[in-house]
Short mmCIF file of C-alpha atoms in Angstrom, two decimals:
data_model
loop_
_atom_site.label_atom_id
_atom_site.label_comp_id
_atom_site.label_asym_id
_atom_site.label_seq_id
_atom_site.Cartn_x
_atom_site.Cartn_y
_atom_site.Cartn_z
CA VAL F 37 -110.40 15.30 188.91
CA GLU F 38 -110.94 18.97 188.97
CA PHE F 39 -108.06 20.01 190.44
CA VAL F 40 -105.88 18.10 188.07
CA HIS F 41 -107.90 19.58 185.04
CA ILE F 42 -107.26 22.92 186.46
CA ARG F 43 -103.45 22.35 186.57
CA LEU F 44 -103.46 20.94 183.07
CA ASN F 45 -104.92 24.05 181.86
CA ASN F 46 -102.54 26.05 183.58
CA GLN F 47 -99.39 24.32 182.40
CA GLY F 48 -100.99 24.62 178.98
CA PHE F 49 -101.41 28.33 179.47
CA SER F 50 -97.87 28.08 180.57
CA PHE F 51 -96.61 26.48 177.90
CA LEU F 52 -98.32 28.83 175.49
CA THR F 53 -97.01 31.84 177.02
CA PHE F 54 -93.67 30.62 177.12
CA TYR F 55 -93.70 29.26 173.61
CA PHE F 56 -95.27 32.91 172.53
CA PHE F 57 -92.37 34.88 174.60
CA LEU F 58 -89.91 32.56 172.97
CA SER F 59 -91.27 33.06 169.59
CA GLN F 60 -90.91 37.16 170.02
CA ARG F 61 -87.53 36.69 171.56
CA MET F 62 -86.36 34.78 167.99
CA SER F 63 -87.87 37.55 165.97
CA TRP F 64 -86.51 40.38 167.81
CA LEU F 65 -82.90 38.77 167.31
CA GLN F 66 -83.51 37.75 164.01
CA LYS F 67 -84.61 41.60 163.20
CA ASN F 68 -81.60 42.61 165.26
CA SER F 69 -79.45 40.40 163.30
CA ASN F 70 -80.59 41.75 159.88
CA GLU F 71 -80.30 45.44 160.94
CA GLU F 72 -76.60 45.00 161.95
CA ARG F 73 -75.78 42.78 158.70
CA GLN F 74 -77.47 45.85 156.98
CA GLN F 75 -75.34 48.07 158.74
CA GLN F 76 -72.17 46.54 158.31
CA GLU F 77 -72.94 46.28 154.13
CA ALA F 78 -73.58 49.92 154.53
CA GLU F 79 -70.31 50.42 156.17
CA VAL F 80 -68.64 48.38 153.73
CA THR F 81 -70.72 49.91 151.06
CA GLY F 82 -69.28 53.59 152.30
CA ALA F 83 -66.17 52.19 152.59
CA ASN F 84 -65.63 50.86 148.99
CA PRO F 85 -67.37 53.93 146.90
CA ALA F 86 -65.95 52.09 143.88
CA TYR F 87 -67.28 48.66 144.23
CA HIS F 88 -69.87 49.02 141.58
CA CYS F 89 -68.34 47.74 138.16
CA HIS F 90 -69.77 50.97 136.60
CA SER F 91 -67.96 53.51 139.09
CA TYR F 92 -66.49 55.85 136.85
CA SER F 93 -68.76 58.45 136.69
CA GLN F 94 -65.84 61.05 136.97
CA LEU F 95 -63.62 59.13 134.55
CA TYR F 96 -66.70 59.97 132.02
CA GLU F 97 -67.15 63.66 133.22
CA ASN F 98 -63.12 63.91 132.87
CA ARG F 99 -63.36 62.38 129.34
CA LYS F 100 -66.34 64.49 128.17
CA ARG F 101 -64.47 68.01 129.78
CA GLU F 102 -61.37 66.77 127.40
CA GLN F 103 -63.26 66.28 124.22
CA HIS F 104 -65.03 69.51 124.84
CA GLN F 105 -61.86 71.13 125.21
CA ALA F 106 -60.30 69.97 122.48
CA ARG F 107 -62.97 70.69 120.09
CA ARG F 108 -62.91 74.54 121.22
CA LYS F 109 -59.07 74.32 120.46
CA LEU F 110 -59.59 72.72 117.03
CA CYS F 111 -62.08 75.37 115.93
CA ILE F 112 -60.22 78.23 117.28
CA ALA F 113 -56.99 76.89 115.89
CA SER F 114 -58.72 76.21 112.31
CA VAL F 115 -59.88 79.74 111.71
CA ILE F 116 -56.40 81.16 112.66
CA CYS F 117 -55.11 78.60 110.43
CA THR F 118 -57.06 79.64 107.53
CA PHE F 119 -56.43 83.49 107.77
CA PHE F 120 -52.94 82.62 107.85
CA MET F 121 -52.70 80.33 105.35
CA ILE F 122 -54.48 82.83 102.47
CA ALA F 123 -51.61 85.69 103.93
CA GLU F 124 -48.65 82.82 103.11
CA ILE F 125 -50.42 81.93 99.82
CA THR F 126 -50.35 85.67 98.86
CA GLY F 127 -46.94 86.31 100.31
CA GLU F 128 -45.37 83.12 98.18
CA TYR F 129 -46.91 84.44 94.96
CA ILE F 130 -45.09 87.97 95.47
CA ALA F 131 -41.64 86.00 97.16
CA GLY F 132 -41.45 83.01 94.87
CA SER F 133 -39.89 80.82 97.85
CA LEU F 134 -39.79 77.46 98.09
CA ALA F 135 -39.39 77.71 101.68
CA VAL F 136 -42.81 79.59 101.96
CA VAL F 137 -44.25 77.57 100.00
CA SER F 138 -43.74 74.53 101.91
CA ASP F 139 -44.67 76.49 105.09
CA ALA F 140 -48.02 77.12 103.46
CA ALA F 141 -48.46 73.41 102.29
CA HIS F 142 -47.48 72.66 106.31
CA ILE F 143 -50.45 75.18 107.03
CA LEU F 144 -52.85 73.77 104.84
CA VAL F 145 -52.00 69.99 105.85
CA ASP F 146 -52.48 71.56 109.63
CA LEU F 147 -55.80 72.75 108.68
CA THR F 148 -56.75 69.31 107.15
CA SER F 149 -55.40 67.87 109.99
CA PHE F 150 -57.95 70.04 112.32
CA LEU F 151 -60.63 69.18 110.21
CA ILE F 152 -59.98 65.54 110.19
CA SER F 153 -59.42 65.46 114.02
CA LEU F 154 -62.77 67.53 114.63
CA PHE F 155 -64.72 65.13 112.74
CA SER F 156 -62.85 61.90 114.26
CA LEU F 157 -64.01 63.79 117.89
CA TRP F 158 -67.64 63.52 116.56
CA LEU F 159 -67.30 60.01 116.25
CA ALA F 160 -65.77 59.02 119.25
CA SER F 161 -68.24 60.45 121.11
CA LYS F 162 -71.01 58.61 119.92
CA PRO F 163 -72.77 55.89 121.85
CA PRO F 164 -71.85 51.97 121.80
CA THR F 165 -73.54 50.08 119.36
CA LYS F 166 -74.48 46.28 119.27
CA GLN F 167 -71.66 45.83 116.52
CA PHE F 168 -69.22 48.32 118.50
CA THR F 169 -70.04 47.79 122.02
CA PHE F 170 -66.71 49.72 122.78
CA GLY F 171 -67.95 52.75 120.93
CA TRP F 172 -66.35 54.43 118.74
CA HIS F 173 -63.29 55.75 120.59
CA ARG F 174 -60.45 54.21 118.54
CA ALA F 175 -62.16 57.13 115.77
CA GLU F 176 -59.78 59.47 117.50
CA ILE F 177 -56.67 57.02 116.75
CA LEU F 178 -57.44 56.71 113.45
CA GLY F 179 -58.22 60.10 112.84
CA ALA F 180 -54.32 60.95 114.36
CA LEU F 181 -52.73 58.21 112.12
CA MET F 182 -54.33 59.92 109.06
CA SER F 183 -53.11 63.02 109.88
CA MET F 184 -49.37 61.52 110.50
CA ILE F 185 -49.70 59.94 107.18
CA ILE F 186 -50.43 63.41 105.73
CA VAL F 187 -47.42 64.57 106.97
CA TRP F 188 -45.16 62.16 105.88
CA MET F 189 -46.48 62.52 102.09
CA VAL F 190 -46.52 66.35 101.74
CA THR F 191 -42.54 66.09 103.71
CA GLY F 192 -41.61 63.27 100.69
CA VAL F 193 -42.84 66.00 98.19
CA LEU F 194 -41.26 69.16 99.82
CA ILE F 195 -38.00 66.82 99.76
CA TYR F 196 -38.52 66.52 95.98
CA LEU F 197 -39.02 69.95 95.16
CA ALA F 198 -36.17 71.12 97.50
CA CYS F 199 -33.94 68.53 95.20
CA MET F 200 -35.05 70.20 91.99
CA ARG F 201 -33.95 73.65 93.06
CA LEU F 202 -30.40 72.22 94.24
CA LEU F 203 -30.07 70.63 90.48
CA HIS F 204 -31.59 73.80 88.60
CA SER F 205 -31.09 77.32 90.00
CA ASP F 206 -33.20 79.37 88.08
CA TYR F 207 -35.50 80.91 90.40
CA ASP F 208 -35.50 84.08 91.82
CA ILE F 209 -36.32 84.73 95.29
CA ASP F 210 -37.86 88.34 96.83
CA ALA F 211 -35.97 88.25 100.44
CA THR F 212 -37.94 91.23 101.97
CA VAL F 213 -41.49 89.40 101.22
CA MET F 214 -39.96 86.05 102.53
CA LEU F 215 -38.74 88.31 105.49
CA ILE F 216 -42.18 89.30 106.50
CA THR F 217 -44.14 86.48 105.75
CA SER F 218 -41.67 84.07 107.59
CA ALA F 219 -41.66 86.19 110.77
CA CYS F 220 -45.59 86.30 110.88
CA ALA F 221 -45.55 82.69 110.51
CA VAL F 222 -43.34 82.42 113.42
CA LEU F 223 -45.93 84.30 115.38
CA THR F 224 -48.66 82.49 114.24
CA ASN F 225 -47.45 79.28 114.89
CA ILE F 226 -46.45 79.87 118.62
CA LEU F 227 -49.86 81.27 119.08
CA LEU F 228 -51.39 78.24 117.52
CA SER F 229 -48.76 75.79 119.46
CA LEU F 230 -50.14 77.80 122.85
CA ILE F 231 -53.41 77.25 122.03
CA LEU F 232 -52.92 73.54 121.08
CA HIS F 233 -51.14 72.50 123.85
CA GLN F 234 -52.53 69.95 126.45
CA THR F 235 -52.12 71.15 129.99
CA GLY F 236 -52.98 69.90 133.64
CA HIS F 237 -54.35 66.50 134.44
CA GLY F 238 -57.78 65.24 135.91
CA HIS F 239 -58.40 63.31 139.01
CA SER F 240 -60.66 60.34 139.76
CA HIS F 241 -60.90 58.05 142.87
CA GLY F 242 -57.03 59.26 143.61
CA ALA F 243 -55.64 58.40 140.50
CA GLN F 244 -54.10 60.92 138.26
CA THR F 245 -55.57 61.22 134.77
CA ALA F 246 -53.80 62.73 131.86
CA LEU F 247 -55.97 64.24 129.67
CA SER F 248 -53.91 62.89 126.44
CA ASN F 249 -56.43 63.77 123.58
CA ALA F 250 -54.87 61.76 120.28
CA SER F 251 -56.62 64.30 117.71
CA LEU F 252 -54.98 67.19 119.68
CA ARG F 253 -52.07 65.99 120.18
CA ALA F 254 -51.59 65.25 116.67
CA ALA F 255 -52.82 68.76 115.99
CA PHE F 256 -49.88 70.18 118.47
CA VAL F 257 -47.23 67.82 116.64
CA HIS F 258 -48.33 69.45 113.50
CA THR F 259 -47.82 72.67 114.85
CA ILE F 260 -44.45 72.02 116.52
CA GLY F 261 -43.19 70.84 113.02
CA ASP F 262 -44.26 74.27 111.40
CA LEU F 263 -42.77 76.25 114.50
CA PHE F 264 -39.73 74.22 113.17
CA GLN F 265 -40.01 75.45 109.48
CA SER F 266 -40.98 78.67 110.05
CA ILE F 267 -38.02 79.46 112.30
CA SER F 268 -35.72 77.74 109.53
CA VAL F 269 -37.65 80.26 106.65
CA LEU F 270 -36.88 82.56 108.75
CA ILE F 271 -33.25 81.93 109.28
CA SER F 272 -32.61 81.30 105.47
CA ALA F 273 -34.76 84.94 104.45
CA LEU F 274 -32.29 86.48 106.78
CA ILE F 275 -28.97 85.01 104.75
CA ILE F 276 -31.09 85.61 101.37
CA PHE F 277 -31.83 89.29 102.46
CA PHE F 278 -28.23 90.05 103.24
CA LYS F 279 -26.38 87.89 100.93
CA PRO F 280 -28.37 87.45 97.86
CA GLN F 281 -26.01 85.38 96.26
CA TYR F 282 -26.85 82.57 99.07
CA LYS F 283 -30.63 81.65 97.71
CA ILE F 284 -29.10 77.96 97.79
CA ALA F 285 -30.50 78.53 101.59
CA ASP F 286 -33.93 78.18 100.60
CA PRO F 287 -33.95 74.27 99.53
CA ILE F 288 -31.41 73.87 102.29
CA CYS F 289 -33.85 75.22 104.74
CA THR F 290 -36.77 72.51 103.33
CA PHE F 291 -34.33 69.92 104.15
CA VAL F 292 -34.36 71.03 107.72
CA PHE F 293 -37.77 71.94 108.15
CA SER F 294 -38.37 67.84 106.76
CA THR F 295 -35.81 66.61 109.15
CA PHE F 296 -37.41 68.43 112.51
CA VAL F 297 -41.16 67.32 111.22
CA LEU F 298 -40.06 63.65 110.80
CA ALA F 299 -38.41 63.66 114.09
CA THR F 300 -41.67 64.95 115.94
CA THR F 301 -44.05 62.41 114.66
CA ILE F 302 -41.70 59.42 115.51
CA THR F 303 -43.14 59.16 119.04
CA ILE F 304 -46.77 59.67 118.57
CA LEU F 305 -46.59 56.88 115.74
CA ARG F 306 -45.29 54.71 118.12
CA ASP F 307 -48.06 55.76 120.63
CA ILE F 308 -50.75 55.04 117.75
CA LEU F 309 -49.22 51.79 116.66
CA THR F 310 -49.62 50.43 120.59
CA VAL F 311 -52.86 51.75 120.62
CA LEU F 312 -53.81 49.75 117.32
CA MET F 313 -52.10 46.83 118.53
CA GLU F 314 -54.08 46.89 121.96
CA GLY F 315 -50.90 47.58 123.86
CA THR F 316 -50.96 49.06 127.65
CA SER F 317 -50.33 52.87 127.76
CA LYS F 318 -47.89 54.53 129.51
CA GLY F 319 -48.73 54.66 133.50
CA PHE F 320 -50.09 51.16 133.73
CA ALA F 321 -47.38 48.69 134.36
CA TYR F 322 -48.45 45.01 134.10
CA ASP F 323 -46.48 44.13 137.13
CA ALA F 324 -47.43 47.17 139.22
CA VAL F 325 -50.78 46.53 138.49
CA LYS F 326 -50.80 42.83 139.38
CA ALA F 327 -48.89 43.81 142.65
CA ARG F 328 -51.58 45.93 143.44
CA ILE F 329 -54.35 43.55 142.92
CA LEU F 330 -52.38 40.61 145.35
CA ALA F 331 -52.06 43.03 148.12
CA VAL F 332 -55.80 42.67 148.57
CA GLU F 333 -56.48 40.61 151.34
CA LYS F 334 -57.83 37.06 150.40
CA VAL F 335 -56.37 37.30 146.96
CA GLU F 336 -53.93 34.37 146.28
CA SER F 337 -53.02 34.89 142.71
CA VAL F 338 -53.71 36.53 139.49
CA HIS F 339 -54.03 35.22 136.27
CA ASN F 340 -55.37 36.10 132.85
CA LEU F 341 -54.55 39.82 133.12
CA HIS F 342 -55.30 41.64 130.87
CA LEU F 343 -54.40 45.48 129.80
CA TRP F 344 -55.26 47.11 126.71
CA SER F 345 -56.04 50.89 125.45
CA LEU F 346 -58.97 51.88 123.62
CA THR F 347 -57.11 55.28 123.28
CA MET F 348 -54.00 56.92 124.64
CA ASN F 349 -55.71 57.99 127.76
CA GLN F 350 -58.40 55.01 128.11
CA THR F 351 -57.36 51.94 129.59
CA ALA F 352 -59.37 48.89 130.28
CA LEU F 353 -58.56 45.77 132.71
CA SER F 354 -59.78 42.10 132.86
CA ALA F 355 -58.60 39.52 134.80
CA HIS F 356 -59.26 36.08 136.88
CA ILE F 357 -58.57 35.96 140.77
CA ALA F 358 -57.89 32.81 142.75
CA THR F 359 -59.07 32.89 146.25
CA ALA F 360 -60.14 30.03 148.96
CA ASP F 361 -62.73 32.21 150.35
CA THR F 362 -65.25 32.09 147.35
CA MET F 363 -68.02 32.71 149.93
CA ASP F 364 -66.78 36.37 150.50
CA SER F 365 -66.41 36.84 146.43
CA GLN F 366 -68.30 40.20 146.65
CA LYS F 367 -66.31 41.85 149.46
CA ILE F 368 -62.93 40.68 147.52
CA LEU F 369 -64.49 42.19 144.07
CA ARG F 370 -65.27 45.44 145.98
CA ASP F 371 -61.60 45.57 147.77
CA VAL F 372 -60.14 44.84 144.26
CA THR F 373 -61.84 47.15 142.25
CA GLN F 374 -61.65 50.25 145.07
CA ALA F 375 -57.78 49.54 145.13
CA LEU F 376 -57.78 49.80 141.14
CA PHE F 377 -59.69 52.96 140.83
CA GLU F 378 -57.37 54.41 143.46
CA HIS F 379 -54.07 54.27 142.09
CA TYR F 380 -55.25 54.05 138.24
CA SER F 381 -57.77 56.03 135.71
CA PHE F 382 -59.27 52.31 134.16
CA HIS F 383 -61.83 52.67 131.56
CA SER F 384 -63.28 50.02 132.72
CA ILE F 385 -62.63 46.80 134.92
CA THR F 386 -63.99 43.30 134.61
CA ILE F 387 -63.09 40.89 137.75
CA GLN F 388 -63.68 37.37 137.77
CA ILE F 389 -63.56 35.10 140.95
CA GLU F 390 -62.48 31.95 141.10
CA SER F 391 -61.80 29.11 143.43
CA GLY F 392 -57.67 28.29 143.92
CA GLU F 393 -58.47 24.47 143.91
CA ASP F 394 -59.82 24.91 140.57
CA GLN F 395 -56.91 26.35 138.71
CA LYS F 396 -54.76 24.41 136.05
CA PRO F 397 -51.01 25.07 136.12
CA VAL F 398 -50.60 23.64 132.83
CA CYS F 399 -53.58 25.91 131.20
CA VAL F 400 -51.99 28.01 128.43
CA PHE F 401 -54.16 30.89 129.28
CA CYS F 402 -53.14 31.14 132.75
CA GLN F 403 -49.56 31.43 132.04
CA GLU F 404 -47.51 34.51 132.93
CA PRO F 405 -47.12 36.71 129.62
CA ARG F 406 -43.47 37.48 128.31
CA ASP F 407 -41.68 40.77 129.22
#
């Protein structure tokens, strides 16, 4: 009995020892498994730096730098504009030329446009609110649209004045003053064009980002229009200087200028309307973006894909993605986000992962949009 008791005690001790060893082994295996999983997640995160839904800090920095450059250029252009407008109005008073008047009027319009652009840039930099959750970015577009409307209105007035001069030729022109003033205007507008011209591209997540500020672009269009006008005035001044009897060149010059100015506004007006109608800006083709998403592993289909522009260089995306492996939805989300950020400069990306079995072919919202 004593031997049996000792053996049972030994067996109990052995069982406890085995149980303790087994529990320690299981704990070690679980710890190693957790470490391996964390290492894999770290590798995935390192390989997918754009997995976070707001990982576009570089785009935000590009945007802030673009707005700062635009404000600086517009301030410099406003000072030059003010100085030359005073000089041109003085020259017009002496010369009595409608062409010089029209050029001075457009310089005044340009100055107004620059001030509107500066105000819209300030408004666009304000943070989002609960009512305006996207922020105030569209203020740039509205400011550019207002500038274009002013250009068209002033151009209409100048065409009317030119028609009056064609009907009534009882006016005199000092060709010398007109020649000097128009030559200075050409130089000034060339200087303004160089100041307001936008050069270069930003770079973010492998995507090229055009730093095309709507307010600055509208101001540049104004300046190009004035440059055409100044060249036309210079040509008419040369004609009148050598052939005073051909003073009809003055109103004709105004008509030529009007044609050039209206032509320069067509492109930017089209882009402004595209943004206001929530269209897709250049460089974001619907089919190309969809193909990029479908190229990601485990993505079966894409529907309810929307691309729209907040400004001329800020595009947002939202899409529903169907996959058979919903258990790995976070990895698919990271891969899709990274693929899009690597090739496009989206302002924001919103992806919804769904099961392929839940799709309804008859759903109106899931249908492909027309070309």
